mmCIF file of C-alpha atoms in Angstrom:
data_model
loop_
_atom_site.group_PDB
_atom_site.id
_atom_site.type_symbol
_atom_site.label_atom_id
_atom_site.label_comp_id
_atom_site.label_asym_id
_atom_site.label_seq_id
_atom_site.Cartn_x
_atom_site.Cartn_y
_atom_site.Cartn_z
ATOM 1 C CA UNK A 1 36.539 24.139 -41.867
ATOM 2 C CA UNK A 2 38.776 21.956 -44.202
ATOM 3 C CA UNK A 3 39.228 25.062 -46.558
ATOM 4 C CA UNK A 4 40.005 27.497 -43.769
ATOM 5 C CA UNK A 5 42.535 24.734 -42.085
ATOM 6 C CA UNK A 6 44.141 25.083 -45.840
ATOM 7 C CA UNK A 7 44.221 28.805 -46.243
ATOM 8 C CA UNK A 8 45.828 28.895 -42.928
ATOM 9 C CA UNK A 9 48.630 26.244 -44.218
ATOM 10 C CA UNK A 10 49.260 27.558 -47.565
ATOM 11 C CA UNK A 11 49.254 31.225 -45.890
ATOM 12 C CA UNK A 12 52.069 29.887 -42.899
ATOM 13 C CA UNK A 13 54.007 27.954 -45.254
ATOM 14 C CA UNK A 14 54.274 31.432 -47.601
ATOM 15 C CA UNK A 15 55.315 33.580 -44.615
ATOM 16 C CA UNK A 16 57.512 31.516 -43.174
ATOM 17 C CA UNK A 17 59.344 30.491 -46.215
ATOM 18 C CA UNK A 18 60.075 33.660 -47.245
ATOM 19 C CA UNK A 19 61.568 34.682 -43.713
ATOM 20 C CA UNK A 20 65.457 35.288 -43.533
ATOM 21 C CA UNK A 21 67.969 35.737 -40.896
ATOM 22 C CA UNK A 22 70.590 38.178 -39.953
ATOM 23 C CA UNK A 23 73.685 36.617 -41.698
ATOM 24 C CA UNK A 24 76.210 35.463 -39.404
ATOM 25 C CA UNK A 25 79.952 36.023 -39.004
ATOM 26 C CA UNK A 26 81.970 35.315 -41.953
ATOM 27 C CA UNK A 27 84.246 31.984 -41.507
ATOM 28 C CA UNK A 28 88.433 31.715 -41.477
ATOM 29 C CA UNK A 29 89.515 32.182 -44.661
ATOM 30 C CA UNK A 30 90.444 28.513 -46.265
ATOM 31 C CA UNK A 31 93.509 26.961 -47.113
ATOM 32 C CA UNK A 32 93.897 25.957 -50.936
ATOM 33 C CA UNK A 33 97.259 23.793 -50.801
ATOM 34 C CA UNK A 34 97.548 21.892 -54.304
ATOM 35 C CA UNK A 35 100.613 19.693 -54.891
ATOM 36 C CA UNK A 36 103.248 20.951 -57.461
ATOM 37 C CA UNK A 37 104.340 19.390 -60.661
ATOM 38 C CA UNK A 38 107.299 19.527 -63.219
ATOM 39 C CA UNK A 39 108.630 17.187 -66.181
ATOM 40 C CA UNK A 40 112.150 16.677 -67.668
ATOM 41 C CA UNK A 41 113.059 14.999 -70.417
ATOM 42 C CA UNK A 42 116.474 12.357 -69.823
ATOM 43 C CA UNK A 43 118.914 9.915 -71.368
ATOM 44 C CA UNK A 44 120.450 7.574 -69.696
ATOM 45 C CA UNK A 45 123.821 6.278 -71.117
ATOM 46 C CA UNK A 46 126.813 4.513 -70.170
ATOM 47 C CA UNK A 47 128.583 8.226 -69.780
ATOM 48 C CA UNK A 48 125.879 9.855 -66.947
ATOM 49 C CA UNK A 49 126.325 6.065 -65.532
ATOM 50 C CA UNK A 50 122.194 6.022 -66.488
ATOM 51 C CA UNK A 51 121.418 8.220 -64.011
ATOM 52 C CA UNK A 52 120.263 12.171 -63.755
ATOM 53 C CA UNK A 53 120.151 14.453 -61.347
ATOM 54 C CA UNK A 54 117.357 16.574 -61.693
ATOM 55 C CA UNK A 55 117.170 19.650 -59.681
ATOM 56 C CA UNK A 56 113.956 21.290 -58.182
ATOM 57 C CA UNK A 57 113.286 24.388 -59.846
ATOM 58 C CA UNK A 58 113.445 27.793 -57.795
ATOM 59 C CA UNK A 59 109.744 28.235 -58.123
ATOM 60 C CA UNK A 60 108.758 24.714 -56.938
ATOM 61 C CA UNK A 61 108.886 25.111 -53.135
ATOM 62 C CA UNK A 62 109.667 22.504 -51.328
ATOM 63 C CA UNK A 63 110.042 21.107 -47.283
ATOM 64 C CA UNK A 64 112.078 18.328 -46.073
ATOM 65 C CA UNK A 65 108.300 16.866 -44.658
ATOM 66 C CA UNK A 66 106.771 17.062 -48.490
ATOM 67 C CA UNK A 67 106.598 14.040 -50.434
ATOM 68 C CA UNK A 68 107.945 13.605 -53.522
ATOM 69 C CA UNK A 69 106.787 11.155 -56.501
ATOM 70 C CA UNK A 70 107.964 10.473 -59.944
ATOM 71 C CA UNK A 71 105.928 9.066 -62.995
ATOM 72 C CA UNK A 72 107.904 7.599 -66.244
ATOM 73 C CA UNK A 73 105.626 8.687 -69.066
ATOM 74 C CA UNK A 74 104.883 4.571 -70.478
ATOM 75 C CA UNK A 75 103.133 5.589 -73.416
ATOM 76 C CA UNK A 76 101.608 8.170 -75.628
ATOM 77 C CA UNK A 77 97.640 6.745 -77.203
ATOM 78 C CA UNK A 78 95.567 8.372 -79.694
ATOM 79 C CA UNK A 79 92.299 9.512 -78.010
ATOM 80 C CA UNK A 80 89.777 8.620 -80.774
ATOM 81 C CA UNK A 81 89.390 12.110 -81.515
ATOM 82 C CA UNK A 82 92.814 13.423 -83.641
ATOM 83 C CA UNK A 83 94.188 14.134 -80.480
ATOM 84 C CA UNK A 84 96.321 12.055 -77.836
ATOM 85 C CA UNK A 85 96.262 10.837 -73.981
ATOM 86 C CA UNK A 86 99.638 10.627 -71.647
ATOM 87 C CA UNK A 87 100.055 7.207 -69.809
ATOM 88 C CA UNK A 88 101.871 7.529 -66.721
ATOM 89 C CA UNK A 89 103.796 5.091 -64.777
ATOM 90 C CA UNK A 90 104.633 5.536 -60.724
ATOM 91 C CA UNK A 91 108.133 4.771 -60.157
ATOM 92 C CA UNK A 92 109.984 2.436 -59.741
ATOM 93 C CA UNK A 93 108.585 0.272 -62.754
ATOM 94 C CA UNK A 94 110.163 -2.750 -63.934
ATOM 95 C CA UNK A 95 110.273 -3.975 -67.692
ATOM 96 C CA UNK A 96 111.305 -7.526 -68.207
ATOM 97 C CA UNK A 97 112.857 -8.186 -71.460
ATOM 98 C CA UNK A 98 111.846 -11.432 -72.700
ATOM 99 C CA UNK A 99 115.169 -14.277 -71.639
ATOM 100 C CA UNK A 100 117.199 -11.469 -70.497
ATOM 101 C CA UNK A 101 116.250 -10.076 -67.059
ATOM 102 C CA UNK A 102 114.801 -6.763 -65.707
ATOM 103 C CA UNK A 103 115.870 -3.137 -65.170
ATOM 104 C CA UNK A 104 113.940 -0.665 -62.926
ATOM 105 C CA UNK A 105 113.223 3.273 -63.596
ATOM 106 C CA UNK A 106 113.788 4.604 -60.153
ATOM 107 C CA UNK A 107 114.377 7.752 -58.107
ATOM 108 C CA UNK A 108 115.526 9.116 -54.896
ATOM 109 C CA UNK A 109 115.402 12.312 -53.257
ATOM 110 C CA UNK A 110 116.190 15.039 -50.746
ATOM 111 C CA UNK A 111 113.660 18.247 -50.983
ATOM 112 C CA UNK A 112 116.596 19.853 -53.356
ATOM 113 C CA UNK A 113 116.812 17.588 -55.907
ATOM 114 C CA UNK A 114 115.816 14.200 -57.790
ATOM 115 C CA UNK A 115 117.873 11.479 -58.658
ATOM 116 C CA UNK A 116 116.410 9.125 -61.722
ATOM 117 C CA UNK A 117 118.452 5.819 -62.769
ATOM 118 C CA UNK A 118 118.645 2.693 -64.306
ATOM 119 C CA UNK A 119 119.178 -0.237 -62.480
ATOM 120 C CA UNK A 120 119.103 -3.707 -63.590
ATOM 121 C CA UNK A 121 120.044 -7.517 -63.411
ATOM 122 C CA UNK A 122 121.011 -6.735 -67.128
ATOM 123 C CA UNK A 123 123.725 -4.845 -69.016
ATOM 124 C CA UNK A 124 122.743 -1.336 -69.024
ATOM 125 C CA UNK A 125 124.539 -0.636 -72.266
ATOM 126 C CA UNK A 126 122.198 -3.690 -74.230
ATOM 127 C CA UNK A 127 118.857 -1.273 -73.844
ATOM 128 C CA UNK A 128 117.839 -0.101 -76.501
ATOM 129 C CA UNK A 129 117.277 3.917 -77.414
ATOM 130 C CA UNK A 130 113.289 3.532 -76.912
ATOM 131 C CA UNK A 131 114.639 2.862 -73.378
ATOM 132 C CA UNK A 132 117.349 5.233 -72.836
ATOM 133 C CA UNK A 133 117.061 8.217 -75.061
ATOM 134 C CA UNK A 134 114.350 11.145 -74.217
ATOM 135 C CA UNK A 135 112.542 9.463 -71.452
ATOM 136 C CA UNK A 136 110.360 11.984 -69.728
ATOM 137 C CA UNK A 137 109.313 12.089 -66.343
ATOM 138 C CA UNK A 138 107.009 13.970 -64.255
ATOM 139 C CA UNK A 139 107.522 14.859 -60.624
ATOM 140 C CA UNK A 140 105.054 15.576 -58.279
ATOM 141 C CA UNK A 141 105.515 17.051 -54.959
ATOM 142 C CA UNK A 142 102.950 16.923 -52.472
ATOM 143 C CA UNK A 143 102.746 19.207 -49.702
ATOM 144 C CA UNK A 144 102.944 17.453 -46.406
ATOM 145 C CA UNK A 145 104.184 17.712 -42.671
ATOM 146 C CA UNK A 146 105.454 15.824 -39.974
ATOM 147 C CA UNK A 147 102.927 13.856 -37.299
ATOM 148 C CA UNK A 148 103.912 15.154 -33.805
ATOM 149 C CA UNK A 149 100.780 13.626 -32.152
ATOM 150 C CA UNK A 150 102.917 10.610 -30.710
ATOM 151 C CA UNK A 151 99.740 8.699 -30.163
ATOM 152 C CA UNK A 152 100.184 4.857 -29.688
ATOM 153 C CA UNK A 153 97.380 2.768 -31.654
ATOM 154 C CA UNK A 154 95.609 1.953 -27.846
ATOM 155 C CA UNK A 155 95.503 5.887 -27.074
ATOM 156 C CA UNK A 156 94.252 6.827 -30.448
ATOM 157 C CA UNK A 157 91.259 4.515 -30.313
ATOM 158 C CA UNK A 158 90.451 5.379 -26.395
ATOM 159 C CA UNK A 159 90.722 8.839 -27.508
ATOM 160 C CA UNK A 160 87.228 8.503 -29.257
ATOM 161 C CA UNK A 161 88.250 11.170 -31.917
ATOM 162 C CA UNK A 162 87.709 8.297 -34.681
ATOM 163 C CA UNK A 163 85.558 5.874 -35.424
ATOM 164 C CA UNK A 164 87.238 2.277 -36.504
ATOM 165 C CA UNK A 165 84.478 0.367 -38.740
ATOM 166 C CA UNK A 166 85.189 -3.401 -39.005
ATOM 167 C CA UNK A 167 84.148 -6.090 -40.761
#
């Protein structure tokens, strides 16, 4: 009985694992929206008033809703291989120099263009080139739009489309 009750599993489990289904209607196609990103290379001196206005190239495209953010590249490190690894730095970053203040890297925008500058509780003019001269920045803009829901915090928790998990 026990070797018929396991020729009758093994035998079940064969046919119906090898059973497939009509395949069903194919899905909406899916949206693949990846964030753009450019880099330009700047000095800052006493004649641009260290400050640049960078604009958005013609094959970036850009909405007033997208987000924009800038990185100062901090520092270039060998990657224990021969070859090297970018450090990036979200703006605005703020080096102290030791007994004479701070200065910020820092940007603005519209969805044209990008305005990077100095600004400082320090002469301008007393940085040094490592500083000023070739800085390179990377700008990153990430597609977004604006909310229109309107939803209070009260409706959006009665609404019981999320779930809030506390403490």
């Amino acid at each position: 009985m026990k070797k018929i009750f396991l020729l009758l599993v093994v035998g079940s489990s064969l046919l119906f694992s090898s059973c497939e289904g009509d395949q069903g209607p194919p899905g909406e196609p899916g949206i693949n929206i990846l964030g753009q990103v450019f880099e330009v290379t700047v000095n800052f001196t006493a004649g641009n008033n260290f400050e640049r206005l960078v604009t958005i190239p013609s094959n970036v495209e850009v909405f007033e809703s997208d987000v924009i953010l800038a990185y100062w590249l901090e520092d270039v490190v060998p990657d224990g291989s021969g070859g090297t690894i970018d450090v990036w730095s979200p703006l605005p970053q703020t080096i102290y120099i030791d007994g004479e203040g701070s200065f910020q890297y820092t940007f603005n925008h519209s969805f044209v263009d990008v305005l990077l500058f100095l600004q400082g509780d320090i002469d301008l003019t007393t940085l040094g080139t490592g500083f000023t001269i070739d800085q390179v920045f990377r700008i990153a803009v990430v597609p977004s739009e604006f909310a229109d829901a309107n939803l209070t915090m009260d409706q959006l928790i009665s609404s019981g489309e999320f779930e809030f998990v506390g403490n």
